[in-house]
């Protein structure tokens, strides 16, 4: 078991849309041997697009809506990659996904530097002390200089950069990388459309053949840059890296496979294996404990339209999972049998017989599980609750086909369970959705029609903020303050502006407000 745990790395890639997350994921699979020819992920994406209009929405908007988990091997290690959608509207979902990883790869476009969505995701990692490895992508296109890029990361994100490799040239002159630790030069060759691993030649800095190939001027520049980098940039420090204070920086081109192998090799060394978790009552749960513990960080309805089911994704924190085992569901206190668990490779699934800490298991969810649920054997663990956010945008859902009301109700319930939006009841008539952005409302409407055949229209509501109150405070409020309910009957107040919220606090100092329901 110890060996299996030591082999595992659970991670996510954080990036602004278009930085190359899909491409790099595909190259990880290529180098891991999970696919033989790159182009697979994208080809699949296109195939799916013809199948589902929801995917068309994904493509039209240039965003990734579907968060999925993927498991593959690389050099005798088992990698669990959790996909985090890059769009800002999905931050709540993304936030919870990041709770299930031990490391993140931050992807940066070499021409653009740090972009807004990267900042948001970075902040979550820093807050949770998730160590970050940086990959500066698209070095084969006109790029900022390595010094400019690292300066940009340091000044925008406040994290120290330590280069682990140094790019040799950029744009059309991008030829390879110099590994600063091994002191070796890697010269890469392009393959057609980057479909195969890039062949590489390894040489030392002093190798005359290499000097000749680079030309005198570029070679001199490289030596000067390396001297400057050594002088100005700090050495790698593992402790600072684990505390998310320092990021090791890699350069490359995902599309041409330049530097992907160096990144992956270093990743295995740097990224921590599954870590112990300290619960809210101070108990430490070690991955190698024999008792099984796992938490559900994501629910997804209709993962695959052919299966028409809902899947709960659980991250194992301790113990070995065996198919058919019985565990307790902490929220209900009931025993459940985990009989048909699945693992995922993109959209494909296969039955899982055994899994270890760090792994993600998909559980078919007939409405049994909720986000944040804890599964365990032995003593119930007191995990810190997964964060929830107070919605800042609201819409009313009005069904437009009265013959489809049953499907409408079912769809609203199931899609709301995914926790990307929250369900509220203002009056008994129509459901209201609250979210941290408005894009997910469109997705919700689209999916209701596409997956449940229940068309509806969205009516924006004039609220900008929400806060939960204690049930006992509901009675205390004057008749001028209207309270609503969330889908579990907890009282909540919606405010038309931040100003109104502030005013309420000033006028009712005795009523505490909460950014999430009090469980
Ligand atoms: P994302 O998932 O982060 O949104 O990005 P994705 O991988 O889809 O990449 C966005 C675009 O950037 C794609 O081009 C992709 O081919 C390109 N790209 C990714 N990595 C590199 C790189 O290292 N060098 C260069 N030159 N391009 C890169 P596209 O035109 O949108 O799609 P496609 O027609 O190439 O498939």
Coordinates of C-alpha atoms and ligand atoms in Angstrom, one line a residue:
X1 CA 0.0 0.0 0.0
X2 CA 2.8 2.4 0.9
X3 CA 4.4 1.8 -2.5
X4 CA 1.1 2.5 -4.3
X5 CA 0.6 5.7 -2.3
X6 CA 4.2 6.8 -3.0
X7 CA 3.5 6.3 -6.8
X8 CA 0.5 8.6 -6.9
X9 CA 0.3 12.3 -7.8
X10 CA -3.0 14.1 -7.9
X11 CA -2.9 17.4 -9.6
X12 CA -4.7 20.1 -11.7
X13 CA -3.6 22.5 -14.4
X14 CA -4.5 26.1 -13.8
X15 CA -4.6 28.5 -16.8
X16 CA -6.4 31.3 -18.5
X17 CA -8.4 29.9 -21.5
X18 CA -6.3 29.4 -24.6
X19 CA -2.9 29.0 -22.8
X20 CA -2.7 25.4 -24.0
X21 CA -4.2 23.3 -21.2
X22 CA -6.0 20.9 -23.5
X23 CA -2.8 20.6 -25.6
X24 CA -0.6 19.9 -22.6
X25 CA -3.0 17.4 -21.2
X26 CA -2.9 15.6 -24.4
X27 CA 0.9 15.6 -24.4
X28 CA 1.0 14.2 -20.9
X29 CA -1.1 11.3 -22.2
X30 CA 1.1 10.9 -25.2
X31 CA 4.3 10.7 -23.0
X32 CA 2.5 8.5 -20.5
X33 CA 1.7 6.1 -23.3
X34 CA -2.1 6.4 -22.7
X35 CA -2.5 7.5 -26.3
X36 CA -0.2 6.7 -29.2
X37 CA -0.9 9.7 -31.4
X38 CA -1.6 13.2 -30.2
X39 CA -4.7 14.7 -31.7
X40 CA -6.8 12.2 -29.8
X41 CA -8.3 14.5 -27.1
X42 CA -9.1 17.2 -29.7
X43 CA -10.5 14.7 -32.1
X44 CA -12.7 13.3 -29.4
X45 CA -13.7 16.8 -28.5
X46 CA -14.9 17.3 -32.0
X47 CA -16.7 14.0 -32.1
X48 CA -18.5 14.9 -28.9
X49 CA -19.4 18.3 -30.3
X50 CA -21.4 16.7 -33.1
X51 CA -23.2 14.6 -30.5
X52 CA -24.2 17.3 -28.0
X53 CA -25.1 20.9 -28.5
X54 CA -24.0 21.6 -25.0
X55 CA -20.5 20.9 -26.3
X56 CA -21.2 23.3 -29.1
X57 CA -21.8 25.9 -26.5
X58 CA -18.6 25.0 -24.9
X59 CA -16.8 25.4 -28.2
X60 CA -18.6 28.6 -29.2
X61 CA -17.7 30.3 -26.0
X62 CA -14.2 28.9 -26.0
X63 CA -14.4 27.5 -22.6
X64 CA -14.3 24.2 -20.9
X65 CA -17.5 23.4 -19.0
X66 CA -16.9 19.8 -18.2
X67 CA -14.7 19.0 -15.2
X68 CA -13.5 15.5 -15.4
X69 CA -10.8 13.4 -13.8
X70 CA -8.3 11.4 -15.7
X71 CA -5.9 8.7 -14.6
X72 CA -2.8 7.6 -16.5
X73 CA 0.7 6.3 -15.9
X74 CA 4.0 7.8 -16.4
X75 CA 7.4 6.2 -15.6
X76 CA 5.9 3.8 -13.0
X77 CA 3.8 6.5 -11.3
X78 CA 0.0 6.9 -11.4
X79 CA -1.1 10.4 -12.2
X80 CA -4.6 11.7 -11.4
X81 CA -5.3 14.8 -13.4
X82 CA -8.3 16.8 -12.4
X83 CA -9.5 19.2 -15.0
X84 CA -10.4 22.7 -13.8
X85 CA -12.5 24.8 -16.2
X86 CA -10.7 28.0 -16.9
X87 CA -13.7 30.3 -17.1
X88 CA -14.3 32.7 -14.2
X89 CA -17.9 31.8 -13.9
X90 CA -17.1 28.3 -12.6
X91 CA -14.9 29.4 -9.8
X92 CA -17.0 27.6 -7.1
X93 CA -16.7 24.3 -8.9
X94 CA -13.0 24.9 -9.6
X95 CA -12.4 25.8 -6.0
X96 CA -13.7 22.5 -4.8
X97 CA -11.7 20.6 -7.4
X98 CA -8.5 22.2 -6.1
X99 CA -9.4 20.9 -2.7
X100 CA -8.8 17.4 -4.1
X101 CA -5.2 17.9 -5.4
X102 CA -1.7 18.1 -3.9
X103 CA -0.1 20.1 -6.7
X104 CA -1.0 22.4 -9.6
X105 CA 0.7 23.1 -12.9
X106 CA 0.3 26.8 -13.8
X107 CA 0.3 27.3 -17.5
X108 CA 1.3 30.6 -18.9
X109 CA 1.3 31.9 -22.5
X110 CA 4.8 33.1 -23.3
X111 CA 3.5 36.1 -25.2
X112 CA 0.9 37.2 -22.7
X113 CA 2.3 36.5 -19.3
X114 CA 0.0 36.2 -16.3
X115 CA -3.7 36.6 -17.3
X116 CA -6.8 37.4 -15.2
X117 CA -8.1 33.8 -14.7
X118 CA -4.6 32.6 -13.8
X119 CA -4.6 35.2 -11.0
X120 CA -7.9 34.0 -9.6
X121 CA -6.9 30.3 -9.6
X122 CA -3.4 31.1 -8.3
X123 CA -5.0 32.9 -5.3
X124 CA -6.9 29.8 -4.4
X125 CA -3.8 27.6 -4.5
X126 CA -1.9 30.1 -2.4
X127 CA -4.6 30.3 0.2
X128 CA -4.7 26.5 0.4
X129 CA -0.9 26.2 0.1
X130 CA -1.0 24.0 -3.0
X131 CA 2.5 24.0 -4.5
X132 CA 2.7 25.3 -8.0
X133 CA 4.9 24.3 -10.9
X134 CA 5.0 26.8 -13.7
X135 CA 5.1 25.9 -17.4
X136 CA 5.6 28.8 -19.8
X137 CA 4.0 27.6 -23.0
X138 CA 4.1 28.6 -26.7
X139 CA 7.9 29.4 -26.7
X140 CA 7.8 28.5 -30.4
X141 CA 5.8 31.8 -31.1
X142 CA 7.1 35.3 -30.5
X143 CA 7.6 35.5 -26.7
X144 CA 8.6 37.8 -23.9
X145 CA 12.1 37.1 -22.7
X146 CA 12.5 34.6 -19.8
X147 CA 13.5 37.5 -17.5
X148 CA 10.5 39.5 -18.5
X149 CA 8.2 36.5 -17.9
X150 CA 9.6 35.6 -14.5
X151 CA 9.5 39.3 -13.5
X152 CA 5.8 39.4 -14.6
X153 CA 5.0 36.3 -12.5
X154 CA 6.8 37.7 -9.5
X155 CA 5.2 41.1 -9.6
X156 CA 1.7 40.0 -10.5
X157 CA 1.4 37.0 -8.2
X158 CA 4.0 37.7 -5.6
X159 CA 5.6 34.3 -5.9
X160 CA 9.4 33.8 -6.3
X161 CA 10.5 32.2 -9.5
X162 CA 13.3 29.7 -9.9
X163 CA 14.0 28.6 -13.4
X164 CA 14.7 24.9 -13.7
X165 CA 15.4 25.0 -17.5
X166 CA 16.4 27.8 -19.8
X167 CA 14.9 28.2 -23.3
X168 CA 17.3 28.2 -26.2
X169 CA 15.9 30.9 -28.5
X170 CA 12.3 31.7 -29.0
X171 CA 9.8 31.9 -31.8
X172 CA 11.0 30.2 -35.0
X173 CA 14.4 30.0 -33.4
X174 CA 13.2 28.0 -30.4
X175 CA 15.5 25.0 -30.5
X176 CA 15.5 23.4 -27.1
X177 CA 16.2 23.8 -23.4
X178 CA 19.1 23.9 -21.1
X179 CA 18.5 21.9 -17.8
X180 CA 20.1 24.1 -15.1
X181 CA 20.4 21.2 -12.6
X182 CA 21.6 18.5 -14.8
X183 CA 23.6 21.1 -16.8
X184 CA 22.6 19.4 -20.0
X185 CA 21.3 20.8 -23.3
X186 CA 18.3 19.3 -24.9
X187 CA 17.8 20.0 -28.6
X188 CA 14.4 19.0 -29.9
X189 CA 13.2 18.2 -33.3
X190 CA 9.6 19.1 -34.5
X191 CA 7.4 16.2 -35.6
X192 CA 4.4 16.6 -38.0
X193 CA 1.7 18.5 -36.1
X194 CA 3.4 17.4 -32.8
X195 CA 1.7 14.0 -33.1
X196 CA 4.7 12.0 -31.8
X197 CA 7.2 12.5 -29.0
X198 CA 9.8 15.1 -30.1
X199 CA 13.1 13.4 -30.7
X200 CA 15.9 15.0 -28.8
X201 CA 19.7 15.3 -28.8
X202 CA 21.4 15.7 -25.4
X203 CA 24.7 17.6 -25.2
X204 CA 26.7 19.6 -22.7
X205 CA 27.0 23.3 -22.9
X206 CA 30.6 23.0 -24.1
X207 CA 29.8 20.6 -26.9
X208 CA 31.4 22.1 -30.0
X209 CA 28.7 20.6 -32.3
X210 CA 26.1 22.4 -30.4
X211 CA 28.0 25.7 -30.4
X212 CA 28.3 25.5 -34.1
X213 CA 24.6 24.7 -34.6
X214 CA 23.6 27.7 -32.4
X215 CA 25.8 30.2 -34.1
X216 CA 28.3 32.3 -32.2
X217 CA 26.0 35.2 -31.4
X218 CA 23.2 33.1 -29.9
X219 CA 25.6 30.9 -28.1
X220 CA 27.2 33.9 -26.4
X221 CA 23.8 35.3 -25.5
X222 CA 22.8 32.0 -23.9
X223 CA 26.0 32.0 -21.7
X224 CA 25.3 35.6 -20.7
X225 CA 21.7 34.9 -19.8
X226 CA 22.6 31.8 -17.8
X227 CA 25.2 33.8 -15.8
X228 CA 22.7 36.6 -15.2
X229 CA 20.0 34.0 -14.2
X230 CA 22.4 32.4 -11.7
X231 CA 23.3 35.7 -10.2
X232 CA 19.8 37.2 -10.0
X233 CA 17.4 34.3 -9.5
X234 CA 17.3 32.3 -6.3
X235 CA 18.0 28.6 -6.1
X236 CA 15.2 26.1 -5.8
X237 CA 14.0 25.6 -2.2
X238 CA 11.7 22.7 -1.5
X239 CA 10.2 24.1 1.7
X240 CA 9.3 27.4 0.0
X241 CA 7.9 25.5 -2.9
X242 CA 5.6 23.3 -0.7
X243 CA 4.4 26.5 1.1
X244 CA 3.5 28.0 -2.3
X245 CA 6.0 30.8 -1.8
X246 CA 8.3 29.7 -4.7
X247 CA 7.5 28.2 -8.1
X248 CA 10.0 26.2 -10.2
X249 CA 9.7 27.5 -13.8
X250 CA 9.8 25.4 -17.0
X251 CA 9.6 26.5 -20.6
X252 CA 8.5 24.8 -23.7
X253 CA 6.0 24.3 -26.5
X254 CA 3.2 21.9 -25.7
X255 CA 2.1 21.8 -29.4
X256 CA 5.6 20.7 -30.5
X257 CA 6.3 18.6 -27.4
X258 CA 9.4 20.6 -26.6
X259 CA 10.2 20.4 -22.9
X260 CA 7.2 18.2 -22.0
X261 CA 9.4 15.3 -20.9
X262 CA 11.5 17.6 -18.7
X263 CA 8.4 19.1 -17.1
X264 CA 7.0 15.6 -16.5
X265 CA 10.2 14.1 -15.0
X266 CA 10.6 17.0 -12.7
X267 CA 6.9 16.9 -11.8
X268 CA 7.3 13.3 -10.5
X269 CA 10.1 14.5 -8.3
X270 CA 8.6 17.7 -7.1
X271 CA 4.9 17.1 -6.7
X272 CA 4.0 15.6 -3.3
X273 CA 2.4 12.2 -3.1
X274 CA -1.0 12.0 -1.2
X275 CA -0.7 13.9 2.1
X276 CA -2.1 13.5 5.6
X277 CA -5.2 15.5 6.4
X278 CA -5.8 17.3 9.7
X279 CA -9.5 17.3 10.7
X280 CA -11.3 20.0 12.5
X281 CA -10.9 18.2 15.8
X282 CA -7.1 17.8 15.4
X283 CA -7.1 14.2 14.3
X284 CA -4.5 13.4 11.6
X285 CA -5.7 11.0 8.9
X286 CA -2.7 9.4 7.1
X287 CA -3.1 8.1 3.6
X288 CA -1.7 4.7 4.7
X289 CA -4.3 4.3 7.6
X290 CA -6.2 1.1 7.1
X291 CA -9.6 2.7 7.6
X292 CA -11.0 4.1 4.4
X293 CA -11.9 7.8 4.1
X294 CA -13.0 9.9 1.0
X295 CA -14.8 13.1 0.3
X296 CA -17.1 14.0 -2.6
X297 CA -15.9 17.2 -4.3
X298 CA -18.0 17.1 -7.5
X299 CA -21.3 15.8 -8.8
X300 CA -22.2 15.7 -12.4
X301 CA -25.4 14.8 -14.1
X302 CA -25.5 13.1 -17.5
X303 CA -21.8 12.7 -17.9
X304 CA -22.5 10.6 -20.8
X305 CA -25.9 10.9 -22.4
X306 CA -25.9 7.2 -23.3
X307 CA -25.7 6.3 -19.6
X308 CA -28.1 9.0 -18.4
X309 CA -26.8 8.9 -14.9
X310 CA -25.3 11.1 -12.3
X311 CA -21.8 10.6 -11.1
X312 CA -20.3 11.7 -7.8
X313 CA -16.5 12.1 -7.8
X314 CA -14.8 11.1 -4.6
X315 CA -11.2 11.7 -3.7
X316 CA -9.7 9.0 -1.4
X317 CA -7.7 10.3 1.5
X318 CA -6.9 7.1 3.3
X319 CA -7.2 3.3 3.1
X320 CA -7.7 1.0 0.2
X321 CA -10.9 1.0 -1.8
X322 CA -12.2 -2.4 -3.0
X323 CA -15.2 -2.8 -5.3
X324 CA -18.3 -3.7 -3.4
X325 CA -17.0 -2.5 0.0
X326 CA -19.4 -1.1 2.5
X327 CA -18.8 2.4 3.9
X328 CA -20.7 4.9 6.0
X329 CA -22.1 8.1 4.5
X330 CA -21.5 10.6 7.3
X331 CA -24.4 13.0 6.6
X332 CA -27.0 10.3 6.8
X333 CA -25.3 7.8 9.0
X334 CA -26.3 5.1 6.6
X335 CA -24.2 2.3 5.2
X336 CA -23.7 2.3 1.5
X337 CA -22.2 -0.4 -0.8
X338 CA -19.9 1.0 -3.4
X339 CA -20.7 -1.6 -6.0
X340 CA -20.3 0.1 -9.4
X341 CA -17.4 2.5 -9.1
X342 CA -15.8 3.8 -12.3
X343 CA -12.6 5.5 -13.2
X344 CA -12.3 7.8 -16.2
X345 CA -10.2 8.4 -19.2
X346 CA -11.6 11.6 -20.6
X347 CA -15.2 10.8 -21.3
X348 CA -14.6 7.1 -21.3
X349 CA -15.2 5.0 -18.2
X350 CA -14.2 1.6 -16.9
X351 CA -15.1 -0.3 -13.8
X352 CA -12.7 0.0 -11.0
X353 CA -11.8 -2.8 -8.7
X354 CA -9.2 -1.2 -6.5
X355 CA -8.1 2.3 -5.7
X356 CA -5.7 4.0 -3.4
X357 CA -5.3 7.3 -1.6
X358 CA -4.9 10.1 -4.2
X359 CA -7.2 8.3 -6.6
X360 CA -10.5 9.7 -7.8
X361 CA -13.4 7.3 -8.0
X362 CA -16.6 8.0 -9.8
X363 CA -19.7 6.7 -8.0
X364 CA -23.0 6.3 -9.7
X365 CA -25.3 8.7 -7.8
X366 CA -29.0 8.0 -7.7
X367 CA -29.5 11.2 -5.7
X368 CA -27.7 9.7 -2.7
X369 CA -24.6 11.9 -2.5
X370 CA -24.1 15.6 -2.1
X371 CA -21.1 17.8 -2.5
X372 CA -18.9 17.7 0.6
X373 CA -20.2 14.2 1.6
X374 CA -17.8 12.0 3.6
X375 CA -17.5 8.3 3.1
X376 CA -15.6 6.3 5.7
X377 CA -15.0 3.1 7.7
X378 CA -14.1 3.1 11.3
X379 CA -14.3 6.4 13.2
X380 CA -16.1 9.3 11.4
X381 CA -13.7 12.0 10.3
X382 CA -14.5 15.6 11.1
X383 CA -13.2 17.1 7.8
X384 CA -13.4 20.9 7.4
X385 CA -16.4 21.6 5.2
X386 CA -15.8 22.4 1.5
X387 CA -16.3 26.1 0.8
X388 CA -19.5 27.5 -0.6
X389 CA -19.9 31.0 -2.0
X390 CA -22.7 33.5 -1.7
X391 CA -24.3 34.0 -5.1
X392 CA -24.1 37.4 -6.7
X393 CA -26.4 37.0 -9.7
X394 CA -29.9 35.6 -9.8
X395 CA -32.4 34.4 -12.5
X396 CA -35.9 33.0 -12.4
X397 CA -36.5 29.9 -14.5
X398 CA -39.8 30.0 -16.4
X399 CA -40.7 26.8 -18.2
X400 CA -42.0 27.4 -21.7
X401 CA -43.6 24.0 -22.4
X402 CA -46.3 23.1 -19.9
X403 CA -46.3 19.5 -21.1
X404 CA -42.7 19.1 -19.8
X405 CA -43.2 20.3 -16.2
X406 CA -42.2 16.9 -14.7
X407 CA -38.9 16.8 -16.7
X408 CA -38.3 20.4 -15.9
X409 CA -38.6 19.8 -12.1
X410 CA -36.4 16.7 -12.3
X411 CA -33.8 18.6 -14.4
X412 CA -33.7 21.6 -12.1
X413 CA -33.2 19.4 -9.1
X414 CA -30.5 17.2 -10.7
X415 CA -28.5 20.0 -12.3
X416 CA -28.7 22.1 -9.1
X417 CA -27.2 19.2 -7.2
X418 CA -24.0 19.6 -9.1
X419 CA -23.4 22.8 -7.0
X420 CA -22.3 25.0 -9.9
X421 CA -25.4 27.1 -9.2
X422 CA -27.6 27.2 -6.1
X423 CA -31.3 26.8 -6.1
X424 CA -33.6 29.2 -4.2
X425 CA -37.3 29.5 -3.7
X426 CA -38.6 33.1 -3.6
X427 CA -42.3 32.3 -4.2
X428 CA -43.8 28.9 -4.8
X429 CA -44.1 29.6 -8.5
X430 CA -40.8 29.4 -10.2
X431 CA -37.3 28.2 -9.1
X432 CA -34.6 30.8 -8.8
X433 CA -31.0 30.2 -9.6
X434 CA -28.1 32.0 -7.9
X435 CA -24.5 31.9 -9.1
X436 CA -21.2 33.7 -8.9
X437 CA -21.5 34.7 -12.6
X438 CA -24.1 34.7 -15.3
X439 CA -22.7 32.3 -17.9
X440 CA -23.7 29.2 -15.9
X441 CA -27.3 30.2 -16.2
X442 CA -27.1 29.9 -20.0
X443 CA -25.4 26.5 -19.6
X444 CA -28.1 25.5 -17.1
X445 CA -30.9 26.5 -19.5
X446 CA -29.2 24.8 -22.4
X447 CA -28.7 21.5 -20.5
X448 CA -32.3 21.5 -19.2
X449 CA -33.5 21.6 -22.8
X450 CA -30.7 19.3 -24.2
X451 CA -30.6 16.7 -21.5
X452 CA -34.2 16.8 -20.1
X453 CA -36.2 18.1 -23.1
X454 CA -37.5 20.8 -20.9
X455 CA -37.2 24.3 -22.5
X456 CA -37.4 27.4 -20.3
X457 CA -36.5 31.1 -20.4
X458 CA -34.4 33.0 -18.0
X459 CA -35.7 36.1 -16.3
X460 CA -32.9 38.2 -14.6
X461 CA -33.7 39.3 -11.1
X462 CA -32.4 42.6 -9.6
X463 CA -30.3 41.1 -6.8
X464 CA -26.5 41.4 -6.5
X465 CA -25.7 39.7 -3.2
X466 CA -27.0 37.1 -0.8
X467 CA -26.5 36.2 2.9
X468 CA -27.8 33.4 5.0
X469 CA -29.2 34.1 8.5
X470 CA -29.9 31.8 11.5
X471 CA -33.4 30.3 11.4
X472 CA -34.1 31.9 14.8
X473 CA -33.4 35.4 13.4
X474 CA -36.0 35.1 10.8
X475 CA -38.8 36.0 13.2
X476 CA -36.8 39.0 14.6
X477 CA -36.7 40.8 11.3
X478 CA -39.2 43.5 10.6
X479 CA -41.9 43.0 8.0
X480 CA -39.9 45.2 5.7
X481 CA -37.2 42.6 5.3
X482 CA -38.3 39.7 3.2
X483 CA -36.5 36.4 3.7
X484 CA -36.3 33.6 1.1
X485 CA -35.3 29.9 1.3
X486 CA -32.6 28.0 -0.3
X487 CA -33.4 24.5 -1.5
X488 CA -32.9 23.0 1.9
X489 CA -35.2 25.5 3.6
X490 CA -32.5 27.7 5.1
X491 CA -33.5 31.3 5.4
X492 CA -31.6 33.7 3.2
X493 CA -31.8 37.4 2.3
X494 CA -31.1 38.7 -1.2
X495 CA -29.9 42.3 -1.6
X496 CA -30.2 44.5 -4.5
X497 CA -26.8 46.0 -4.1
X498 CA -23.7 45.9 -1.9
X499 CA -24.9 49.2 -0.5
X500 CA -28.2 47.6 0.7
X501 CA -26.2 44.8 2.3
X502 CA -24.1 47.3 4.2
X503 CA -27.1 49.3 5.2
X504 CA -28.8 46.1 6.5
X505 CA -25.7 45.3 8.6
X506 CA -25.7 48.8 10.1
X507 CA -29.4 48.7 10.9
X508 CA -29.4 45.1 12.3
X509 CA -26.1 44.7 14.1
X510 CA -27.6 41.9 16.2
X511 CA -28.3 39.7 13.2
X512 CA -25.2 37.8 12.0
X513 CA -25.0 37.2 8.2
X514 CA -23.3 34.2 6.7
X515 CA -21.8 33.7 3.2
X516 CA -22.9 30.1 3.2
X517 CA -25.7 28.1 4.8
X518 CA -25.2 27.1 8.5
X519 CA -25.2 23.3 8.3
Ligands
LIG1 P1 -6.9 25.7 -23.5 O1 -7.3 24.3 -23.3 O2 -6.0 26.2 -22.4 O3 -8.0 26.6 -23.8 O4 -5.9 25.8 -24.8 P2 -5.7 24.8 -26.0 O5 -4.9 23.6 -25.6 O6 -7.0 24.5 -26.7 O7 -4.8 25.7 -27.0 C1 -5.3 26.9 -27.5 C2 -4.7 27.2 -28.8 O8 -3.2 27.3 -28.6 C3 -4.8 26.0 -29.8 O9 -4.9 26.6 -31.1 C4 -3.5 25.2 -29.6 O10 -3.2 24.5 -30.8 C5 -2.5 26.4 -29.4 N1 -1.3 26.0 -28.7 C6 -1.2 25.3 -27.5 N2 0.0 25.1 -27.2 C7 0.8 25.7 -28.1 C8 2.2 25.9 -28.3 O11 3.0 25.4 -27.5 N3 2.6 26.5 -29.4 C9 1.7 27.1 -30.3 N4 2.1 27.7 -31.4 N5 0.3 26.9 -30.2 C10 -0.1 26.3 -29.1 P3 -6.2 26.7 -31.9 O12 -5.9 27.4 -33.2 O13 -7.3 27.3 -31.0 O14 -6.6 25.2 -32.1 P4 -6.0 24.2 -33.2 O15 -6.7 24.5 -34.5 O16 -4.6 24.3 -33.2 O17 -6.5 22.8 -32.7

